[in-house]
PDB file of C-alpha atoms in Angstrom:
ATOM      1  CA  UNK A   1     -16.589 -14.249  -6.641  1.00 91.00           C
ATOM      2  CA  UNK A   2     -15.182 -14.497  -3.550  1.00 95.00           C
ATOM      3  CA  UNK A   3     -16.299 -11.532  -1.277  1.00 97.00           C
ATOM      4  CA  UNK A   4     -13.789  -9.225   0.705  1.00 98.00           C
ATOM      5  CA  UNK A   5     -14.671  -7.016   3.433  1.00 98.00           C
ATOM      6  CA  UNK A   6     -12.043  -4.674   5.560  1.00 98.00           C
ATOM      7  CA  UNK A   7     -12.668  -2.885   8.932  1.00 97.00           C
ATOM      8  CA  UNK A   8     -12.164   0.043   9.371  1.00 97.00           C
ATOM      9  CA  UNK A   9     -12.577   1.645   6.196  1.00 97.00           C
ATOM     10  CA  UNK A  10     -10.459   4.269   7.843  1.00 98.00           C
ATOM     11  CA  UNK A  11      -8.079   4.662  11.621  1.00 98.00           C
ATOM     12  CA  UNK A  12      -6.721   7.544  13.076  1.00 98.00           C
ATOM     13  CA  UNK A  13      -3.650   6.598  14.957  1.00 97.00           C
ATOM     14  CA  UNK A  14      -0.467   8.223  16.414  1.00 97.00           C
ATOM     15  CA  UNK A  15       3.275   7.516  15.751  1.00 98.00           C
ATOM     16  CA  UNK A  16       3.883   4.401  18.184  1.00 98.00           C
ATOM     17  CA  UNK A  17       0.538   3.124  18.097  1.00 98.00           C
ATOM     18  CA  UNK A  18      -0.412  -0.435  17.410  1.00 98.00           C
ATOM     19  CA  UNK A  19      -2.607  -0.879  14.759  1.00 98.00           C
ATOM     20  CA  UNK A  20      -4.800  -3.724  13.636  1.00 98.00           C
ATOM     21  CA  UNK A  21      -6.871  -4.247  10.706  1.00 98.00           C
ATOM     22  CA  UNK A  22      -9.166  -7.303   9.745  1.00 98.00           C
ATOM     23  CA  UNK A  23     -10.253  -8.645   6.430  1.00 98.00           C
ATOM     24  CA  UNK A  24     -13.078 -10.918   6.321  1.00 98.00           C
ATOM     25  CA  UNK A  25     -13.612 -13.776   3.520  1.00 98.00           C
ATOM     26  CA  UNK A  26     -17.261 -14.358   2.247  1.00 97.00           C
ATOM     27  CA  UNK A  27     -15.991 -17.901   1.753  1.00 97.00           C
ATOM     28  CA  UNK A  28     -12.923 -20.292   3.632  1.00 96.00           C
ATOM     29  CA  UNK A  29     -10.034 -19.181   1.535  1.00 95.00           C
ATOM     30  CA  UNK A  30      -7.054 -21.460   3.702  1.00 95.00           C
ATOM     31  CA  UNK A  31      -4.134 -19.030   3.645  1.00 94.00           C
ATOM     32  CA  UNK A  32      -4.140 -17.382   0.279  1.00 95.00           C
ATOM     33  CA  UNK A  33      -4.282 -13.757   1.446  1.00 96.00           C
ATOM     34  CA  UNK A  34      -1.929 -10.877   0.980  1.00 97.00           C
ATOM     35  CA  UNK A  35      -1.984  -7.378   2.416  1.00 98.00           C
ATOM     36  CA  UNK A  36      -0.458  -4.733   0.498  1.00 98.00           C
ATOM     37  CA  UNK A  37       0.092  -0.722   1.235  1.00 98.00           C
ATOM     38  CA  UNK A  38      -0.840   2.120  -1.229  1.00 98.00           C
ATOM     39  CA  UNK A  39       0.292   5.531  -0.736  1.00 98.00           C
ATOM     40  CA  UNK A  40      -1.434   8.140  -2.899  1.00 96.00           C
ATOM     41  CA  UNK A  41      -0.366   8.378  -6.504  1.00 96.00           C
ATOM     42  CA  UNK A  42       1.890   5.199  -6.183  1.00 98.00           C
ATOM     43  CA  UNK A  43       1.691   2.091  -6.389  1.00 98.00           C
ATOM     44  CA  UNK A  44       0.665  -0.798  -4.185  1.00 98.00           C
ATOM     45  CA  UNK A  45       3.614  -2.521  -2.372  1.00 98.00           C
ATOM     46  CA  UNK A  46       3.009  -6.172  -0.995  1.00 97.00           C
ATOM     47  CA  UNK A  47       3.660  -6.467   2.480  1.00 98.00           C
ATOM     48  CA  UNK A  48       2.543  -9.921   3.355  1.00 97.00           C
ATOM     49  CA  UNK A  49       1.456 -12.895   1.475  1.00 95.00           C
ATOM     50  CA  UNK A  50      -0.045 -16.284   2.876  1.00 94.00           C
ATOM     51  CA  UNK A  51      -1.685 -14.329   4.951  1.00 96.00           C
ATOM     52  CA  UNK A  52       1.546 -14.467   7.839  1.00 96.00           C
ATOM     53  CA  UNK A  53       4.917 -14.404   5.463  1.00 95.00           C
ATOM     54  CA  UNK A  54       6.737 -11.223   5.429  1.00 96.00           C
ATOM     55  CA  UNK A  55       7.693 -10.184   1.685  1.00 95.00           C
ATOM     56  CA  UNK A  56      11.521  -9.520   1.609  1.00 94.00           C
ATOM     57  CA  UNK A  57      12.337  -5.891   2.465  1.00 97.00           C
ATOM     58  CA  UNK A  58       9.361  -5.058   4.635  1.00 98.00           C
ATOM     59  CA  UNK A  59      10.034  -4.024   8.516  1.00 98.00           C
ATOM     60  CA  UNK A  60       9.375  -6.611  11.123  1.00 98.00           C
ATOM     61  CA  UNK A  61       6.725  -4.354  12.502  1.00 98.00           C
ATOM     62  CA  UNK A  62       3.888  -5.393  10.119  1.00 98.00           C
ATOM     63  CA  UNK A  63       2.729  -8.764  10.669  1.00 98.00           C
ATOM     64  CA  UNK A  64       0.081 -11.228   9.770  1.00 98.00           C
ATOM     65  CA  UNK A  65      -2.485 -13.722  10.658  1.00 98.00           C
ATOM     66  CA  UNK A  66      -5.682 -16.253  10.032  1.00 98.00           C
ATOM     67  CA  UNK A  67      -6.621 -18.379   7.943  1.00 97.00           C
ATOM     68  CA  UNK A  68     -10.343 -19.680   6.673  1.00 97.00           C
ATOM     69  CA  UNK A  69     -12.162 -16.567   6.728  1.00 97.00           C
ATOM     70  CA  UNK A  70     -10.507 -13.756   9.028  1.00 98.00           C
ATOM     71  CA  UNK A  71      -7.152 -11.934   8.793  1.00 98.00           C
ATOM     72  CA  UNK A  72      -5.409  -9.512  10.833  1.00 98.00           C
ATOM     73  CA  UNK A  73      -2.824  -6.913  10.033  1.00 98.00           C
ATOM     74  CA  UNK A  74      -0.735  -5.556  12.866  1.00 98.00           C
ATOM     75  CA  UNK A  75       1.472  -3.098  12.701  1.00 98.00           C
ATOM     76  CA  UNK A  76       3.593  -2.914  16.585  1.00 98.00           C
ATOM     77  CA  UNK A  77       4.532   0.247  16.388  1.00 98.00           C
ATOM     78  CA  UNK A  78       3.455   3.427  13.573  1.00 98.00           C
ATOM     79  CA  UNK A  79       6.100   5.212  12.085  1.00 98.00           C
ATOM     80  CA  UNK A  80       5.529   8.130  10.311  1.00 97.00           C
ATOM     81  CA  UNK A  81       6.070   6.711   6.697  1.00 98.00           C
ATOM     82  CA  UNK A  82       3.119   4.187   7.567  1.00 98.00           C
ATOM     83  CA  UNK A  83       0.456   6.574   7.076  1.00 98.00           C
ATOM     84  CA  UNK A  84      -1.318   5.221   4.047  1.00 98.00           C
ATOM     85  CA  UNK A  85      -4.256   2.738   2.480  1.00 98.00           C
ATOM     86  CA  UNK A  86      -3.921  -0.974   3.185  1.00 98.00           C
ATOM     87  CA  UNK A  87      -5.859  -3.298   1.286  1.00 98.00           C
ATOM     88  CA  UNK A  88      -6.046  -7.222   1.265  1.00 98.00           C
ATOM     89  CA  UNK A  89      -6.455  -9.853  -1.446  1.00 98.00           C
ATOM     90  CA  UNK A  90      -7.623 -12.825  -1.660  1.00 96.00           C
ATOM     91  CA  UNK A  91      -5.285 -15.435  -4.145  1.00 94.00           C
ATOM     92  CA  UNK A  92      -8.032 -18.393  -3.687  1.00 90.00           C
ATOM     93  CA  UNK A  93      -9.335 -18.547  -6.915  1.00 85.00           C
ATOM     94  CA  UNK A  94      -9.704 -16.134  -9.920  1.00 89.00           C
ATOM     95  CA  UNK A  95     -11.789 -13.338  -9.927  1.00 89.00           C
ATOM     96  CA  UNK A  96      -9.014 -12.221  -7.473  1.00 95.00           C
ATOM     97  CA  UNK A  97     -10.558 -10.027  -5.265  1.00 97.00           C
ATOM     98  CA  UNK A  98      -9.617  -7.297  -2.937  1.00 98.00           C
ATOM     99  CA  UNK A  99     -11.166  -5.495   0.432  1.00 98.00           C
ATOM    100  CA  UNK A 100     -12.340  -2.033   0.518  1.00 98.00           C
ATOM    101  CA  UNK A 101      -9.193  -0.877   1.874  1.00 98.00           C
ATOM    102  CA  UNK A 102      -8.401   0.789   5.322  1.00 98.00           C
ATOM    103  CA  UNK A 103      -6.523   3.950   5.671  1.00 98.00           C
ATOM    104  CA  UNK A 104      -4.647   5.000   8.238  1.00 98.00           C
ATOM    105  CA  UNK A 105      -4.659   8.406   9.207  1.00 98.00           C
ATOM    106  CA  UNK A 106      -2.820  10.827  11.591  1.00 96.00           C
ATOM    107  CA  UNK A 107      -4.516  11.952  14.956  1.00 94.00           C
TER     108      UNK A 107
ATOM    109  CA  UNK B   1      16.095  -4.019 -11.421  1.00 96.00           C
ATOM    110  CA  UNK B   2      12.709  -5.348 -12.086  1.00 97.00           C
ATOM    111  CA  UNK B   3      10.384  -2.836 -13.807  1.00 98.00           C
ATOM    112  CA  UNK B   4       7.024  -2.842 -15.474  1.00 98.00           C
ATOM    113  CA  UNK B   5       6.309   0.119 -17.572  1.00 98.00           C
ATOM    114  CA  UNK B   6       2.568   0.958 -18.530  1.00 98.00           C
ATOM    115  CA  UNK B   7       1.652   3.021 -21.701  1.00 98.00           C
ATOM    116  CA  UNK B   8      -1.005   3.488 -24.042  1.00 98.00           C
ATOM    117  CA  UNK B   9      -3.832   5.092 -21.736  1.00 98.00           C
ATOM    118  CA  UNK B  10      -5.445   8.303 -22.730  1.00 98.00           C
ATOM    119  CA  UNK B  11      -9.055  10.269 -23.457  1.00 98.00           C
ATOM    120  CA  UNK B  12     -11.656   7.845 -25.094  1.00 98.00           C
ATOM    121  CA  UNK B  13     -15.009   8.035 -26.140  1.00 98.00           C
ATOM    122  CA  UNK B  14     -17.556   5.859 -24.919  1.00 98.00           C
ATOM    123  CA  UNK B  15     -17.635   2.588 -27.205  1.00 98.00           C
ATOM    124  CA  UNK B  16     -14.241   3.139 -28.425  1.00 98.00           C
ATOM    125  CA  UNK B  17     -11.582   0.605 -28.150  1.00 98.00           C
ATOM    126  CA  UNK B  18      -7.950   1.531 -25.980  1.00 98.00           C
ATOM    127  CA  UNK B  19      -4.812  -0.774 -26.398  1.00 98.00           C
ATOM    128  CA  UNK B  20      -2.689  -0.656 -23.205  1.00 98.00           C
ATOM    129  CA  UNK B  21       1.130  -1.606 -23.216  1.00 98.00           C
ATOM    130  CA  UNK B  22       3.082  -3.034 -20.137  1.00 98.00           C
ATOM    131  CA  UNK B  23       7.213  -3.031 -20.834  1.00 98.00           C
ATOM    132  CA  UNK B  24       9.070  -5.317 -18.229  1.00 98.00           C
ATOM    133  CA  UNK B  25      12.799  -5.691 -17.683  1.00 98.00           C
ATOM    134  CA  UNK B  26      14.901  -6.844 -15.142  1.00 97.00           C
ATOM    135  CA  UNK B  27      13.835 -10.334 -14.754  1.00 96.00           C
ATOM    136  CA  UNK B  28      13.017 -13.465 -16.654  1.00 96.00           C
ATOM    137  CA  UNK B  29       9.110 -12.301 -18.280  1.00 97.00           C
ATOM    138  CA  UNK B  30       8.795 -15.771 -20.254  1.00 96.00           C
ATOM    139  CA  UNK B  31       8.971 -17.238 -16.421  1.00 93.00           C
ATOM    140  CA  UNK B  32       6.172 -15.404 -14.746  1.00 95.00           C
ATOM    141  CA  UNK B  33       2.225 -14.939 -15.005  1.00 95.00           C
ATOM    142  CA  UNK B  34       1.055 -10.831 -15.253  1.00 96.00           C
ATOM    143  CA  UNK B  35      -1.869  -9.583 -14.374  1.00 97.00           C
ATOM    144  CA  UNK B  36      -3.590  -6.150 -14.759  1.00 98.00           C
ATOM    145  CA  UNK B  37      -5.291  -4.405 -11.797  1.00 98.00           C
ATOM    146  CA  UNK B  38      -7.079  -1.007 -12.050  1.00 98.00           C
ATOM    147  CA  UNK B  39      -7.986   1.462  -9.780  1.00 98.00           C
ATOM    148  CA  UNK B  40     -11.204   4.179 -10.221  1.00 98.00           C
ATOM    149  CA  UNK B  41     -10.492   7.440  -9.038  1.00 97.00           C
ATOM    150  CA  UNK B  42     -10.317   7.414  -5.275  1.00 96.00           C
ATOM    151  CA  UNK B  43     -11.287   3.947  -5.033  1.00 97.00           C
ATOM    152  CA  UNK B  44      -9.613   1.150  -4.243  1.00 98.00           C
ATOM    153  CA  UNK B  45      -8.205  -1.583  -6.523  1.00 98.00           C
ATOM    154  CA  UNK B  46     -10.250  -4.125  -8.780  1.00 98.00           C
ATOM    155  CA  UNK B  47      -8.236  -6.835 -10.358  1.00 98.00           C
ATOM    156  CA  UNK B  48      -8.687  -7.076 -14.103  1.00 98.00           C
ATOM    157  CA  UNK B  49      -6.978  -9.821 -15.670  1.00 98.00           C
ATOM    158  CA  UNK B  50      -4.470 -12.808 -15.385  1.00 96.00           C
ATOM    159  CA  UNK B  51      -1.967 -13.914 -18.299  1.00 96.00           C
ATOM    160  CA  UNK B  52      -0.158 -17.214 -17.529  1.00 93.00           C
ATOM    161  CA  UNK B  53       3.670 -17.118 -18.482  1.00 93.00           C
ATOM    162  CA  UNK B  54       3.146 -19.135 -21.562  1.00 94.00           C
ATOM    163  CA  UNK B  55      -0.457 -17.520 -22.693  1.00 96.00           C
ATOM    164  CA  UNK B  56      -1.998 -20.976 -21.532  1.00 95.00           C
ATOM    165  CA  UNK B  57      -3.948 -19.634 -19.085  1.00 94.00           C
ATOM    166  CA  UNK B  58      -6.275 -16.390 -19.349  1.00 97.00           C
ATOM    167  CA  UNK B  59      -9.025 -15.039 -16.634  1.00 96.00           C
ATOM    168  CA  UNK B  60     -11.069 -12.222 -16.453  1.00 97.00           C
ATOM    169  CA  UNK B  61     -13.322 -10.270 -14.664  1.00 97.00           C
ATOM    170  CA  UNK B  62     -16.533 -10.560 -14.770  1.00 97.00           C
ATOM    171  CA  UNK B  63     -16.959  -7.117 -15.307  1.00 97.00           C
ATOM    172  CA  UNK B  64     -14.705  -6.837 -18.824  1.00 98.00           C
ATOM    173  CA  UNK B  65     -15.039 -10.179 -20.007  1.00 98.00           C
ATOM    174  CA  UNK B  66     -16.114  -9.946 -23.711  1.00 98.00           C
ATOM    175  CA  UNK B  67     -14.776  -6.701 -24.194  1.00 98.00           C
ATOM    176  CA  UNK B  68     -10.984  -6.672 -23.067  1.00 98.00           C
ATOM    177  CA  UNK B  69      -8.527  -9.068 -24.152  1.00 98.00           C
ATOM    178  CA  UNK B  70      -5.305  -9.619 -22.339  1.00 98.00           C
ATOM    179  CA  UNK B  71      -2.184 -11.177 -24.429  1.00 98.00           C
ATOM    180  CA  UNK B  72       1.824 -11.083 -24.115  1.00 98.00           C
ATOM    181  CA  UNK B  73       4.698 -11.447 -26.407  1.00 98.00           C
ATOM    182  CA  UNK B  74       7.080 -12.801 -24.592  1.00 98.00           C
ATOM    183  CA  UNK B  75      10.083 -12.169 -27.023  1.00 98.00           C
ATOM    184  CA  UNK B  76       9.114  -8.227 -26.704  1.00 98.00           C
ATOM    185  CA  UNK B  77       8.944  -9.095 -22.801  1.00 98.00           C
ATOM    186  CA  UNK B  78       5.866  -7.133 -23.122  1.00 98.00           C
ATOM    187  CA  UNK B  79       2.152  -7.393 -22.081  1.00 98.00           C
ATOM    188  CA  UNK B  80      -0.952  -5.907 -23.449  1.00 98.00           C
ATOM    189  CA  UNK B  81      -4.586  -5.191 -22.652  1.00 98.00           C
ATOM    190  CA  UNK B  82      -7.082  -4.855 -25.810  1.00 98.00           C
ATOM    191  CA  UNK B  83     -10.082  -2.692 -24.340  1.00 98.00           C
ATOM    192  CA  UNK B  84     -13.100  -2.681 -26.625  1.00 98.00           C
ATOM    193  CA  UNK B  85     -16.803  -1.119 -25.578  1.00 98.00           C
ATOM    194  CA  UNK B  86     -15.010   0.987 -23.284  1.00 98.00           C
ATOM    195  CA  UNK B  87     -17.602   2.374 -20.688  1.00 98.00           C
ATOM    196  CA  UNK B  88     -17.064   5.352 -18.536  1.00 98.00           C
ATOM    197  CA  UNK B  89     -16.876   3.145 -15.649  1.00 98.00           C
ATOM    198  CA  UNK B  90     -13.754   1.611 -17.009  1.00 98.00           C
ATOM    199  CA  UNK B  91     -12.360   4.952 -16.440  1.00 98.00           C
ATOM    200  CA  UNK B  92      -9.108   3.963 -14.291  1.00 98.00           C
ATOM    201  CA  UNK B  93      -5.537   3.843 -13.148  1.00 98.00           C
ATOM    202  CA  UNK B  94      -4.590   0.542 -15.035  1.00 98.00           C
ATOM    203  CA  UNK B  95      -1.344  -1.380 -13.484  1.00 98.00           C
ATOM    204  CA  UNK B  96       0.283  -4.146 -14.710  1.00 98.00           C
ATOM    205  CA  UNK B  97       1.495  -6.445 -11.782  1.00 98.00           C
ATOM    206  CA  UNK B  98       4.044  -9.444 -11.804  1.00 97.00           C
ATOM    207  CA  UNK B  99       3.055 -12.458  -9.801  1.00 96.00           C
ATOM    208  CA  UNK B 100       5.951 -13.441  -7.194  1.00 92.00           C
ATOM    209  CA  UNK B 101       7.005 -16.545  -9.045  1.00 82.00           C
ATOM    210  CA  UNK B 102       6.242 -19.619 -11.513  1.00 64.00           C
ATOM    211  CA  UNK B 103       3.553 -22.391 -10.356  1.00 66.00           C
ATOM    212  CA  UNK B 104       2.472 -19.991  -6.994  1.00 76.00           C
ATOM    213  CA  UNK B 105      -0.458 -18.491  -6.103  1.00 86.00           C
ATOM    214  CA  UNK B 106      -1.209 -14.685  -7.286  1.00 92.00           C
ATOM    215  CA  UNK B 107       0.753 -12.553  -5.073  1.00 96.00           C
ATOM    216  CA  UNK B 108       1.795  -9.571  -6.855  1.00 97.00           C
ATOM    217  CA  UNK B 109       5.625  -8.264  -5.942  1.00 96.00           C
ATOM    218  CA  UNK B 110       5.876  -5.875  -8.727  1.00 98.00           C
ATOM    219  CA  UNK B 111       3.671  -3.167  -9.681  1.00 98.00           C
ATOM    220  CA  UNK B 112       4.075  -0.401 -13.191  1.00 98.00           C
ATOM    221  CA  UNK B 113       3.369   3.482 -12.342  1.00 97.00           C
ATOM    222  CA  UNK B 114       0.469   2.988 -14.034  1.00 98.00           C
ATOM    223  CA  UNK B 115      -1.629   4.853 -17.119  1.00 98.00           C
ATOM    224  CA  UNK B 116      -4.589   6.450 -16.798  1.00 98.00           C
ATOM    225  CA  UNK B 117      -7.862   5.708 -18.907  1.00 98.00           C
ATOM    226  CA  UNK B 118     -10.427   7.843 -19.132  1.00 98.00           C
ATOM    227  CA  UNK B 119     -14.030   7.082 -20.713  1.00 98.00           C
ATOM    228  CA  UNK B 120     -15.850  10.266 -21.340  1.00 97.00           C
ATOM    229  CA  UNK B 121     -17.568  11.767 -24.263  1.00 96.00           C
TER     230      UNK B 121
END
C-alpha cells in the first residue's frame, strides 16, 4: 500500500494566519489526492480533490497543490471555524490510504 | 438531501461477528460506488472497504480481508458490512462514505454520522 505521511502532526496558529500543510506519497501518485477536514465527533468533509480542485461549497481560502509525491494545503487566511484535523488521501489505487492527519490548533 | 445513515454497531466480544447497516437517500445509490472508512478512538481514519455501484467490484483492506464482507442492495438503497473474527483492534467509528460520482476516482463527498464498534470482552 501506498504510504502517506503529513507534517505537522499538529500547528498552532492564530485567526488570519496562513497555514500550510504537506502530505508526502511513498510512491508517484499523479494527482489523485484529496484533503478533507474533521472536526471532533463529526464527520470528515472533503475540501479538495485532485489534489488542486475546490469541492463545491468550500471557501476560496483553502487551496491545493502537487502532484507525484508532495501536496500542499494552504489555507490564506484562518478563521475561527477552521480550527480542526486535516487529513489527506491518496485515490491512486486501492488500499486507499490516508496521512496521519494535522491539526490545527489555537495559539 | 443526500444522506447516509449508519446502524448496527454496538458491544462485541472478541471473535464475534457485527453486521453494520448504511441507509442512503437523496440521490441515485444504484449510480455510485460506497465505501466504508473507520476511525480508532483518537486516531485518524483507515479506509476499510470499496463496493462498486453494481457489486462488480469489491476491495479490502489488508487488515479485514477474510473476515469482513462488504455487500449492497441496491433496491433497499442500502449498504452493509459483515464483520466476522472481530478483534479489539477493530474497535472503531465505522462511516459509510459515497464516492463523488460514477467511473471517477475515490473521492468521498458524503460521509454517515457514523456507529461505533467496540471489541472488548
Amino acid at each position: 500500500d501506498i504510504q502517506m505521511t503529513q507534517s505537522p502532526s499538529s500547528v498552532s496558529a492564530s485567526v488570519g494566519d496562513r497555514v500550510t500543510i504537506t502530505c508526502r506519497a511513498s510512491q508517484g501518485i499523479s494527482s489523485w489526492l484529496a484533503w478533507y477536514q474533521q472536526k471532533p465527533g463529526k464527520a470528515p468533509k472533503l475540501l479538495i480533490y485532485a489534489a488542486s480542485s475546490l469541492q463545491s461549497g468550500v471557501p476560496s481560502r483553502f487551496s491545493g497543490s502537487g502532484s507525484g509525491t508532495d501536496f500542499t494545503l494552504t489555507i490564506s487566511s484562518l478563521q475561527p471555524e477552521d480550527f480542526a484535523t486535516y487529513y489527506c488521501q491518496q485515490a491512486n489505487s486501492f488500499g486507499l490510504t490516508f496521512g496521519g492527519g494535522t491539526k490545527v490548533e489555537s495559539k | 438531501e443526500v444522506q447516509l445513515v449508519e446502524s448496527g454497531g454496538g458491544l462485541v466480544k472478541p471473535g464475534g461477528s457485527l453486521r453494520l447497516s448504511c441507509a442512503a437517500s437523496g440521490f441515485t445509490f444504484s449510480g455510485y460506488s460506497i465505501n466504508w472508512v473507520r476511525q480508532a478512538p483518537g486516531k485518524g481514519l483507515e479506509w476499510v472497504s470499496s463496493i462498486s455501484s453494481s457489486s462488480s467490484y469489491i476491495y479490502y483492506a489488508d487488515s479485514v480481508k477474510g473476515r469482513f464482507t462488504i455487500s449492497r442492495d441496491n433496491a433497499k438503497n442500502s449498504l452493509y458490512l459483515q464483520m466476522n473474527s472481530l478483534r479489539a483492534e477493530d474497535t472503531a467509528v465505522y462511516y459509510c462514505a459515497k464516492e463523488m460520482a460514477t467511473g471517477t476516482l475515490p473521492y468521498f463527498d458524503y460521509w454517515g454520522q457514523g456507529t461505533l464498534v467496540t471489541v472488548s470482552s
